Amino acid sequence: MCGVFGIAFETDHPQLGTYLIKAAKKLVYRGYDSAGFASFSSTGETKLSKGPGKLDEVIKKYDIENFTGSRGIVQLRWATFGEPNEANSQPHYDSDGDLIGAHNGNIVNTTALIEQFKAEGLTVRGTNDGEMVVHAFEKYFNQKADPLWAMSQAKAMLKGDYAFIVGHRDCNALLAVKMGSSLYMGIGEGFICCSSDLASILQFTKKVVPLKDGEMVIYDHQSYQVYDIHTCEKLDREPKLSTITIEEAKLDGYPHFMIKEINEQPTKTKQLLELMEQPDPEIDALLETIEQSRRCWFVASGTSYHAAIIGAHYFSQLANIDVQPVIAGHFNEIYGHLVTEKDTLLCISQSGETKDLMNVMNPLAKEKRGNLLSIVNVVGSSITTKSKHSLNIAAGLESSVPATKSFMNQILMLLHLAVQIGCKKQINKALEVKNELHKIPSLIQDTIAQCQKDCEEIAEKQLVEAHDLYCLGYSLNYGSALEGSLKIKEVYYKHCEGMYSSEFKHGPLSIIQEGYPILFPAAPDESYMVISHVNEIRVRKGYVVIISPRHEGFERAADQCIIVPDAPYMLTPFVNITALQIIAYHASVKSGYDPDFPRNISKTLTVD
Ligand code: BG6
């Protein structure tokens, strides 16, 4: 999964490097194993500077600030094919250095193409799939110097999804292609650009040209033409003025975005509660669709999947509706063939671009099977365009790769939806919870205020000294345990397995030896079983930390307790997960890691 951006000016622009750096900073969430910058001068000179490492390191190493030229391409990479090294960094030259191109995507037949291009005498320098897109284009462009024809032929060799931008040293235009990965075009004053990410364009211009899959565009500094990649016929496409406002990522005095965004959770949940008090026909329509469904799945990946698990608990307990939380990458394999027009999928995604989810939505949208709904954090994202109804969780720009405030707003939105249905059905639990929702912002705020010291101590003692650990949860806090374990893995690189606590005795209990750490987010309402499960560990000398509102039985049962504010049972994930986020954050920072841009992962994965 990567990000690519290409810009064309009329003549050599002294600030080309600045434009490329600004674009790169908006793309870095898509991958930061390596970065690469290419420039084309108006007299046909080219320059390609790229390599592994964080964006700022590459910018400094190659003095990108002083890049000049009439056209430029920048690519941020999250490695799929080819380890992160210079040869596999993007963009790539073609065999004889006339073309430079870069892609975002996943060419699944890369290995075969490497062999084929080598056999055909092309100069293959690495094992990255983006290089194969350049060679596929080169192969046909060498036959006939017609970029449209060349790309229309090359696509047949490329299996998988991608968005690709390429330029030739002797031509003042760039060619961009959208084949399954996101791509947008912006029309500026004196320049035109294409990018994987809308925000990287909107910082320069609000005039955006929507591109669709199977389309390519040739553009220079002042004109563009969209074509159908299959027929090469011209397509008329007028620019639109985007109304989306892009927040600037600012630390505002915090050391990292992660701790800033954890501290934003009270405000963002409060703002969402205020939004939810307004009548919203989109919510009504979404709820009606769910209520009328034969089956309903909550489909998501990563942290959003943990929100789906907690949301399914809310829908069952508060709305008497049985929904099935499913990992997005698993859905097609297990349920895809069962979906009928009577069924509903609620797709939950912070970015609204996760490929695992697009792989679920695209075929269903094409076959008009299933009611596709979504809850997202990025307005105008691809998943919203595929949805019959889509709700925004309004968590604001989330810059840190590990999701925190977007997660809290996801579970708040899901709780609100369940309560809405439950109250209509006059379900007592829902009627009770409805009167407690307003407590959530202050409960999170109080958790941050009163648990910092305990969380830092747990991070220092239990996590730093542990080789690995488990995070157990029962009933509603099973989702809390899964999310807490993911945060620890994401930012602290230590194995922490999230598990349903009743399952622990069926095998994993054998891992327990003296002092083995167990984190256990819980609630007084779960105390009977939680204490039983804690005892099974403690009699074998495991070290158990219960995270929960105060409970005398827990204080007797556990080695240590982190006391979070007293919260009504259905709200305990909000306080327990806040404490777990803080524990993970401190463990990361105390180990000298970067919690905002952890190794190997990225904020949004648009590859399979
Ligand atoms: C992963 C991110 O790549 O994608 C996680 O690192 C995220 O933080 C997951 O939860 C799903 O992303 P999204 O945007 O669909 O919620």
XYZ file of C-alpha atoms and ligand atoms in Angstrom:
624
model
C 0.000 0.000 0.000
C 1.537 3.315 -0.981
C 0.821 6.827 -2.101
C 1.747 8.451 -5.388
C 1.558 12.083 -6.559
C 2.508 13.677 -9.892
C 2.478 17.398 -10.817
C 3.049 19.240 -14.107
C 4.074 22.902 -14.510
C 4.622 24.841 -17.760
C 8.360 25.356 -17.272
C 11.002 24.477 -14.718
C 9.539 25.503 -11.361
C 12.007 26.543 -8.631
C 9.665 25.211 -5.912
C 8.984 21.802 -7.462
C 10.680 20.172 -4.476
C 8.500 22.088 -2.040
C 5.325 20.971 -3.802
C 6.504 17.351 -3.810
C 7.440 17.493 -0.106
C 4.074 18.994 0.847
C 2.316 16.266 -1.124
C 4.525 13.586 0.431
C 3.661 14.740 3.958
C -0.021 14.146 3.174
C 0.756 10.707 1.751
C 3.037 9.436 4.521
C 0.135 7.791 6.411
C -0.112 5.401 3.456
C 3.378 4.015 3.931
C 6.762 5.062 5.183
C 9.137 2.153 4.583
C 10.761 4.305 1.847
C 10.220 7.411 -0.234
C 11.267 8.579 -3.699
C 11.261 11.791 -5.728
C 11.620 12.205 -9.498
C 11.900 15.383 -11.580
C 11.771 16.099 -15.316
C 13.263 19.372 -16.558
C 11.802 21.307 -19.518
C 15.005 20.488 -21.418
C 14.688 16.723 -20.924
C 16.964 16.118 -17.944
C 15.656 13.773 -15.283
C 16.551 13.180 -11.655
C 15.527 10.276 -9.415
C 16.308 10.305 -5.668
C 14.868 7.527 -3.541
C 15.616 5.090 -0.736
C 14.475 3.310 2.431
C 13.803 5.233 5.619
C 11.441 7.815 7.006
C 10.298 10.641 4.743
C 12.277 13.374 6.527
C 15.452 11.295 6.278
C 15.047 10.886 2.516
C 14.209 14.585 2.033
C 17.339 15.589 3.894
C 19.621 12.983 2.321
C 18.749 14.018 -1.234
C 18.181 17.739 -0.630
C 14.690 17.512 -2.118
C 13.937 21.083 -1.034
C 16.112 22.170 -3.954
C 14.536 19.885 -6.542
C 13.530 21.845 -9.646
C 11.868 20.885 -12.919
C 8.671 21.232 -14.921
C 7.235 17.915 -13.709
C 7.668 15.797 -10.617
C 6.527 12.500 -9.109
C 6.769 11.457 -5.457
C 5.934 8.017 -3.987
C 5.636 6.845 -0.373
C 5.988 3.097 0.001
C 4.641 0.386 2.298
C 6.520 -2.724 1.142
C 4.595 -5.596 -0.432
C 6.861 -6.851 -3.254
C 10.566 -6.388 -2.530
C 12.202 -5.487 0.755
C 12.609 -1.795 1.573
C 15.852 -0.863 -0.229
C 16.890 1.660 -2.876
C 16.241 -0.608 -5.882
C 12.730 -1.403 -4.667
C 11.881 2.167 -3.708
C 9.684 4.050 -6.124
C 9.557 5.797 -8.615
C 11.425 3.646 -11.147
C 13.273 4.301 -14.412
C 12.496 2.161 -17.447
C 15.361 0.225 -19.026
C 17.053 3.141 -20.759
C 16.073 5.994 -18.454
C 13.588 7.844 -20.670
C 10.546 7.019 -18.564
C 9.996 7.393 -14.816
C 6.881 5.991 -13.157
C 5.415 5.004 -9.797
C 2.292 3.240 -8.585
C 0.191 2.519 -5.550
C -1.258 -0.964 -5.623
C -0.551 -4.660 -5.690
C 0.463 -6.403 -8.928
C -0.082 -10.011 -7.900
C 1.755 -11.495 -10.917
C 4.959 -9.546 -10.227
C 7.171 -12.617 -9.891
C 6.180 -13.906 -13.340
C 6.613 -10.459 -14.866
C 10.142 -10.169 -13.463
C 11.128 -13.345 -15.287
C 9.309 -12.335 -18.472
C 10.845 -8.855 -18.653
C 14.331 -10.221 -17.948
C 13.852 -12.770 -20.721
C 12.768 -9.976 -23.054
C 15.950 -8.057 -22.310
C 14.508 -5.241 -20.253
C 16.650 -3.937 -17.418
C 14.975 -5.190 -14.240
C 16.666 -3.610 -11.229
C 14.637 -4.940 -8.289
C 11.628 -7.023 -7.279
C 9.110 -4.267 -6.664
C 5.766 -4.500 -8.431
C 5.796 -0.780 -9.253
C 8.842 -1.354 -11.441
C 6.904 -3.982 -13.377
C 4.193 -1.454 -14.199
C 6.881 0.827 -15.658
C 8.354 -2.041 -17.730
C 4.921 -3.112 -18.964
C 4.318 0.451 -20.183
C 7.866 0.621 -21.609
C 7.414 -2.630 -23.527
C 4.557 -1.210 -25.594
C 5.726 2.403 -25.669
C 8.926 1.146 -27.333
C 6.762 -0.503 -29.998
C 4.699 2.611 -30.676
C 5.356 5.948 -28.955
C 1.652 6.388 -28.231
C 1.140 6.567 -24.435
C -2.571 5.805 -24.604
C -2.131 2.751 -26.773
C 0.888 1.630 -24.721
C -1.045 1.817 -21.448
C -4.112 0.161 -22.948
C -1.878 -2.764 -23.988
C 0.187 -2.857 -20.808
C -2.870 -3.242 -18.564
C -3.476 -6.731 -19.914
C -0.148 -7.862 -18.424
C -0.894 -6.440 -14.990
C -2.992 -8.529 -12.599
C -4.210 -6.667 -9.529
C -5.257 -3.176 -8.502
C -3.145 -0.074 -8.965
C -2.979 3.627 -9.671
C 0.014 4.610 -11.811
C 1.687 7.870 -12.859
C 4.406 7.988 -15.535
C 6.320 10.658 -17.466
C 8.744 10.744 -20.417
C 11.756 12.997 -20.426
C 10.940 14.502 -23.845
C 7.234 15.174 -23.261
C 5.860 17.963 -21.064
C 2.853 15.937 -19.885
C 2.242 13.124 -17.385
C -0.013 10.085 -17.788
C -2.045 8.759 -14.841
C -4.140 5.574 -14.647
C -6.790 4.443 -12.127
C -7.217 0.665 -11.974
C -8.698 -0.248 -8.582
C -6.683 2.071 -6.313
C -7.678 5.595 -5.391
C -6.644 8.441 -7.726
C -7.790 12.065 -7.893
C -6.825 14.998 -10.168
C -6.507 18.635 -9.132
C -6.582 21.690 -11.431
C -4.429 24.471 -10.023
C -3.234 27.891 -11.085
C -0.420 27.086 -13.511
C -0.292 23.381 -12.719
C -2.287 20.151 -12.755
C -1.622 17.206 -10.402
C -2.850 13.678 -9.712
C -2.634 11.841 -6.415
C -3.689 8.756 -4.461
C -5.011 11.027 -1.755
C -7.452 13.922 -1.991
C -5.938 15.862 0.926
C -2.575 16.089 -0.851
C -4.363 17.897 -3.711
C -6.731 20.073 -1.670
C -3.810 21.811 0.030
C -2.967 23.209 -3.455
C -6.357 23.551 -5.162
C -10.056 22.888 -4.533
C -10.778 22.180 -8.216
C -10.912 18.396 -8.415
C -11.661 16.105 -11.351
C -13.177 12.776 -10.236
C -11.545 9.783 -11.944
C -13.051 6.292 -12.159
C -11.537 2.842 -12.424
C -10.524 1.978 -15.955
C -9.724 5.563 -16.836
C -6.460 7.262 -17.708
C -5.665 10.912 -18.073
C -2.914 12.811 -19.872
C -2.251 16.187 -18.353
C 0.208 19.050 -18.569
C 0.265 22.344 -16.674
C -2.972 23.689 -18.126
C -4.929 20.984 -19.943
C -6.050 17.389 -19.462
C -7.925 14.725 -21.315
C -9.567 11.689 -19.701
C -9.712 8.429 -21.686
C -11.287 5.011 -21.304
C -8.305 2.643 -20.875
C -10.099 -0.161 -22.737
C -11.181 1.775 -25.819
C -8.924 4.861 -25.619
C -12.003 6.936 -26.376
C -12.087 10.463 -24.953
C -14.309 11.084 -21.952
C -15.597 14.510 -20.990
C -15.004 15.229 -17.312
C -15.539 18.659 -15.795
C -13.751 19.729 -12.608
C -15.804 20.169 -9.442
C -15.133 22.526 -6.562
C -14.490 20.388 -3.490
C -16.160 21.556 -0.270
C -14.065 19.247 1.912
C -11.931 21.096 4.425
C -8.642 19.469 5.317
C -7.425 19.788 8.895
C -3.751 20.481 9.312
C -1.960 17.919 11.507
C -0.517 19.873 14.432
C 1.013 18.477 17.640
C -0.181 21.520 19.653
C 2.526 20.967 22.228
C 2.061 17.209 22.639
C 5.143 15.010 22.133
C 3.251 12.678 19.772
C 0.000 12.630 17.811
C -1.066 9.447 19.624
C -1.182 11.047 23.089
C -2.699 14.184 21.592
C -5.469 12.153 19.972
C -6.055 10.148 23.172
C -6.513 13.482 24.934
C -8.879 14.652 22.180
C -11.264 11.776 22.905
C -13.388 13.657 25.473
C -13.889 16.575 23.074
C -14.512 14.412 20.005
C -17.026 12.161 21.766
C -18.780 15.279 23.100
C -18.963 16.782 19.631
C -20.352 13.531 18.242
C -22.968 13.371 21.008
C -24.052 16.901 20.082
C -24.198 15.956 16.398
C -26.297 12.882 17.242
C -28.843 15.035 19.024
C -29.670 16.691 15.691
C -32.297 14.950 13.559
C -30.486 13.155 10.757
C -32.429 11.442 7.956
C -29.271 9.490 7.035
C -29.232 7.837 10.488
C -32.956 7.115 10.255
C -32.537 5.541 6.828
C -29.539 3.503 7.968
C -31.398 2.228 11.045
C -34.471 1.355 8.982
C -32.279 -0.628 6.588
C -30.748 -2.598 9.467
C -34.112 -3.251 11.124
C -35.629 -4.530 7.883
C -32.698 -6.829 7.109
C -32.857 -10.599 7.083
C -29.188 -10.727 8.166
C -26.780 -8.018 9.176
C -22.989 -8.171 9.269
C -20.593 -5.606 10.748
C -17.532 -5.798 8.490
C -14.178 -4.187 9.331
C -10.429 -4.602 9.791
C -7.969 -3.917 12.609
C -9.147 -1.561 15.319
C -12.395 -0.996 13.432
C -13.089 -4.725 13.705
C -12.827 -4.458 17.466
C -15.381 -1.654 17.324
C -17.570 -4.038 15.316
C -17.309 -6.672 18.061
C -18.312 -4.194 20.765
C -21.029 -2.826 18.490
C -22.462 -6.313 17.951
C -22.697 -6.702 21.721
C -24.588 -3.402 21.952
C -27.009 -4.383 19.172
C -27.722 -7.727 20.804
C -28.146 -6.443 24.362
C -29.804 -3.066 23.681
C -31.698 -3.583 20.421
C -32.326 -7.345 20.445
C -30.767 -7.532 16.983
C -28.357 -10.307 16.128
C -25.522 -8.933 13.987
C -22.367 -10.813 13.050
C -19.016 -9.007 13.316
C -16.721 -10.271 10.543
C -13.129 -9.509 9.603
C -13.260 -7.790 6.196
C -10.600 -10.073 4.675
C -12.623 -13.118 5.699
C -16.097 -11.999 4.601
C -16.032 -13.044 0.943
C -14.620 -16.466 1.799
C -17.250 -17.330 4.384
C -20.400 -15.258 3.698
C -19.962 -13.629 0.268
C -22.145 -16.145 -1.581
C -24.951 -15.904 0.989
C -25.667 -12.186 0.607
C -29.089 -11.383 -0.850
C -30.867 -8.070 -1.430
C -32.573 -8.637 1.945
C -29.241 -8.586 3.802
C -27.169 -5.685 5.099
C -23.470 -5.025 5.581
C -22.424 -2.182 7.863
C -18.807 -1.448 6.862
C -16.816 0.279 9.596
C -13.637 2.089 8.598
C -11.664 5.100 9.812
C -10.080 5.849 6.450
C -12.885 4.624 4.212
C -10.171 3.265 1.891
C -9.191 -0.126 3.336
C -8.801 -2.543 0.440
C -10.084 -5.562 2.407
C -13.393 -3.715 2.713
C -13.417 -2.535 -0.911
C -12.966 -6.182 -1.919
C -16.200 -6.935 -0.077
C -18.197 -3.930 -1.270
C -17.179 -3.804 -4.955
C -18.609 -7.170 -6.098
C -21.780 -6.719 -4.037
C -22.279 -3.211 -5.439
C -21.706 -4.507 -8.968
C -24.155 -7.398 -8.527
C -26.586 -5.181 -6.582
C -26.611 -7.686 -3.718
C -26.866 -6.547 -0.124
C -27.591 -3.155 1.412
C -24.178 -1.513 1.820
C -23.945 0.879 4.757
C -20.884 2.460 6.309
C -19.532 4.348 9.286
C -16.346 6.247 8.380
C -14.141 9.090 9.558
C -13.054 10.473 6.188
C -15.728 12.328 4.253
C -15.814 11.503 0.552
C -13.705 8.369 0.953
C -14.141 5.458 -1.463
C -16.255 3.403 0.964
C -18.762 6.245 1.349
C -19.206 6.377 -2.443
C -20.143 2.662 -2.417
C -22.631 3.019 0.460
C -26.407 3.339 0.283
C -26.179 5.272 3.552
C -23.017 6.416 5.304
C -22.456 8.079 8.682
C -19.445 10.188 9.611
C -18.015 9.717 13.112
C -16.493 13.222 13.058
C -13.356 12.292 15.010
C -11.354 14.719 12.903
C -7.976 14.103 11.277
C -6.286 11.148 12.959
C -2.567 11.459 12.227
C -1.201 8.708 14.442
C -1.209 5.307 12.720
C -2.654 3.527 15.796
C -6.342 4.413 15.882
C -7.575 5.929 19.156
C -10.126 8.764 18.933
C -11.657 7.328 15.758
C -12.218 4.053 17.625
C -13.945 5.803 20.541
C -16.264 7.610 18.138
C -16.931 4.363 16.267
C -18.143 2.571 19.404
C -20.068 5.675 20.458
C -21.831 5.789 17.091
C -22.615 2.047 17.281
C -23.902 2.453 20.865
C -26.083 5.349 19.760
C -27.551 3.338 16.872
C -28.316 0.372 19.149
C -29.915 2.671 21.733
C -32.032 4.347 19.046
C -33.476 1.005 17.955
C -33.815 -0.289 21.527
C -35.675 2.777 22.710
C -38.088 2.494 19.797
C -38.719 -1.068 20.980
C -39.050 0.184 24.558
C -36.228 -2.107 25.726
C -35.427 -1.095 29.331
C -31.661 -1.495 29.037
C -31.669 0.874 26.062
C -33.859 3.393 27.848
C -31.392 3.363 30.772
C -28.281 3.707 28.622
C -29.831 6.571 26.653
C -29.763 8.665 29.824
C -26.100 7.815 30.454
C -24.516 8.589 27.064
C -23.779 12.168 28.079
C -21.349 10.860 30.741
C -18.902 9.422 28.198
C -16.739 12.525 27.571
C -16.177 13.184 31.287
C -15.608 9.484 32.006
C -12.823 9.430 29.402
C -11.443 12.726 30.713
C -11.429 11.415 34.301
C -9.745 8.193 33.204
C -6.943 10.158 31.528
C -6.576 12.325 34.642
C -6.648 9.635 37.307
C -4.958 6.682 35.623
C -1.841 8.191 34.028
C 0.444 7.259 36.953
C -0.847 3.700 37.317
C -0.714 3.167 33.566
C 2.881 4.399 33.372
C 3.818 2.067 36.240
C 2.216 -0.938 34.525
C 3.959 0.022 31.287
C 7.293 0.265 33.067
C 7.053 -2.828 35.220
C 4.759 -5.388 33.642
C 5.270 -4.611 29.985
C 8.935 -3.657 29.789
C 10.077 -6.721 31.766
C 7.684 -9.149 30.031
C 8.710 -11.203 27.005
C 5.062 -11.462 25.955
C 1.657 -11.207 27.599
C -2.067 -11.794 27.276
C -4.938 -9.359 27.479
C -8.151 -11.110 28.540
C -11.713 -9.860 28.507
C -15.153 -11.289 29.269
C -18.510 -10.418 27.744
C -18.621 -6.745 26.654
C -14.961 -6.207 27.604
C -13.754 -8.918 25.277
C -13.637 -6.173 22.653
C -11.678 -4.038 25.118
C -9.123 -6.832 25.520
C -8.698 -7.251 21.770
C -8.225 -3.522 21.201
C -5.819 -3.210 24.131
C -3.740 -6.113 22.846
C -3.591 -4.596 19.358
C -2.410 -1.225 20.693
C 0.414 -2.943 22.600
C 1.483 -4.899 19.514
C 1.222 -1.872 17.210
C 3.297 0.605 19.202
C 5.341 -1.577 21.569
C 6.213 -4.433 19.165
C 5.706 -7.015 21.921
C 3.411 -9.980 21.447
C 0.211 -9.520 23.403
C -2.635 -11.890 22.612
C -6.203 -10.747 23.127
C -8.487 -13.580 24.164
C -11.937 -14.320 25.589
C -11.182 -15.095 29.228
C -13.283 -18.274 29.441
C -11.151 -19.709 26.621
C -7.852 -19.164 28.434
C -8.146 -22.373 30.496
C -8.640 -24.409 27.323
C -4.931 -24.566 26.530
C -3.280 -21.124 26.746
C -3.236 -21.402 30.553
C -0.197 -23.636 30.100
C 1.811 -20.524 29.237
C 1.463 -19.245 32.816
C 4.540 -19.339 35.008
C 5.496 -17.230 37.986
C 5.081 -13.552 37.242
C 3.614 -14.010 33.731
C 1.628 -10.787 33.131
C -2.057 -10.733 32.290
C -3.957 -7.503 31.616
C -7.671 -7.928 32.274
C -10.074 -5.080 31.353
C -13.319 -5.834 33.184
C -16.433 -4.458 34.852
C -18.167 -5.143 38.167
C -21.101 -6.580 36.210
C -18.720 -9.288 34.980
C -17.165 -9.931 38.399
C -18.426 -13.475 39.025
C -16.754 -14.983 35.965
C -13.829 -12.559 35.894
C -12.807 -13.456 39.448
C -13.061 -17.136 38.580
C -10.854 -16.653 35.528
C -8.383 -14.521 37.489
C -8.134 -17.160 40.216
C -7.283 -19.859 37.658
C -4.253 -17.749 36.726
C -3.198 -16.572 40.147
C -3.149 -20.049 41.718
C -0.516 -20.757 39.072
C 1.408 -17.632 40.054
C 0.536 -15.561 37.020
C 0.526 -11.775 37.629
C -2.909 -10.272 36.960
C -3.689 -6.585 36.497
C -7.405 -5.884 36.417
C -8.474 -2.641 34.736
C -11.966 -1.776 35.934
C -14.143 0.569 37.933
C -13.515 -0.009 41.635
C -14.667 -3.431 42.853
C -13.686 -4.979 46.190
C -13.703 -8.507 44.803
C -11.322 -7.497 42.022
C -8.965 -5.844 44.507
C -8.843 -9.088 46.482
C -8.477 -11.299 43.410
C -5.844 -9.401 41.391
C -2.170 -8.684 42.004
C -2.842 -5.098 40.971
C -5.808 -3.007 39.900
C -6.009 0.050 37.720
C -9.123 1.787 38.975
C -10.946 3.660 36.255
C -13.956 5.908 36.973
C -17.226 4.278 37.935
C -19.041 3.807 34.658
C -22.367 2.174 33.817
C -21.682 -1.311 32.477
C -22.313 -0.498 28.798
C -19.836 2.400 29.008
C -16.948 0.433 30.569
C -15.157 -0.089 27.208
C -14.752 3.695 26.947
C -12.832 3.902 30.239
C -10.983 0.574 30.078
C -9.735 1.118 26.535
C -8.583 4.647 27.356
C -6.408 3.158 30.127
C -5.061 0.488 27.753
C -4.245 3.124 25.114
C -2.226 5.054 27.706
C -0.392 1.917 28.859
C 0.578 1.053 25.281
C 1.647 4.631 24.550
C 3.952 4.834 27.575
C 5.464 1.413 26.929
C 6.250 2.551 23.391
C 7.806 5.869 24.338
C 9.795 4.381 27.248
C 11.293 1.920 24.771
C 12.322 4.705 22.415
C 9.820 3.750 19.703
C 7.748 6.123 17.570
C 4.107 5.479 18.533
C 2.818 7.591 15.638
C 4.611 5.773 12.818
C 5.355 2.240 14.060
C 7.555 0.022 11.921
C 6.011 -2.193 9.184
C 2.470 -0.833 9.314
C 0.604 2.165 7.931
C -2.551 4.112 8.629
C -4.500 2.873 5.638
C -3.863 -0.296 3.686
C -5.168 -0.203 0.137
C -3.602 -3.542 -0.764
C -4.898 -7.058 -0.146
C -4.622 -0.712 9.559
C -4.320 0.389 10.545
O -3.766 -0.608 8.484
O -5.965 -0.637 9.103
C -5.241 0.217 11.734
O -2.963 0.331 10.958
C -6.690 0.231 11.265
O -5.019 1.259 12.666
C -6.931 -0.790 10.149
O -7.535 -0.078 12.356
C -8.307 -0.570 9.518
O -8.289 0.708 8.937
P -9.670 1.483 8.674
O -9.252 2.789 8.077
O -10.477 0.648 7.713
O -10.356 1.627 10.001
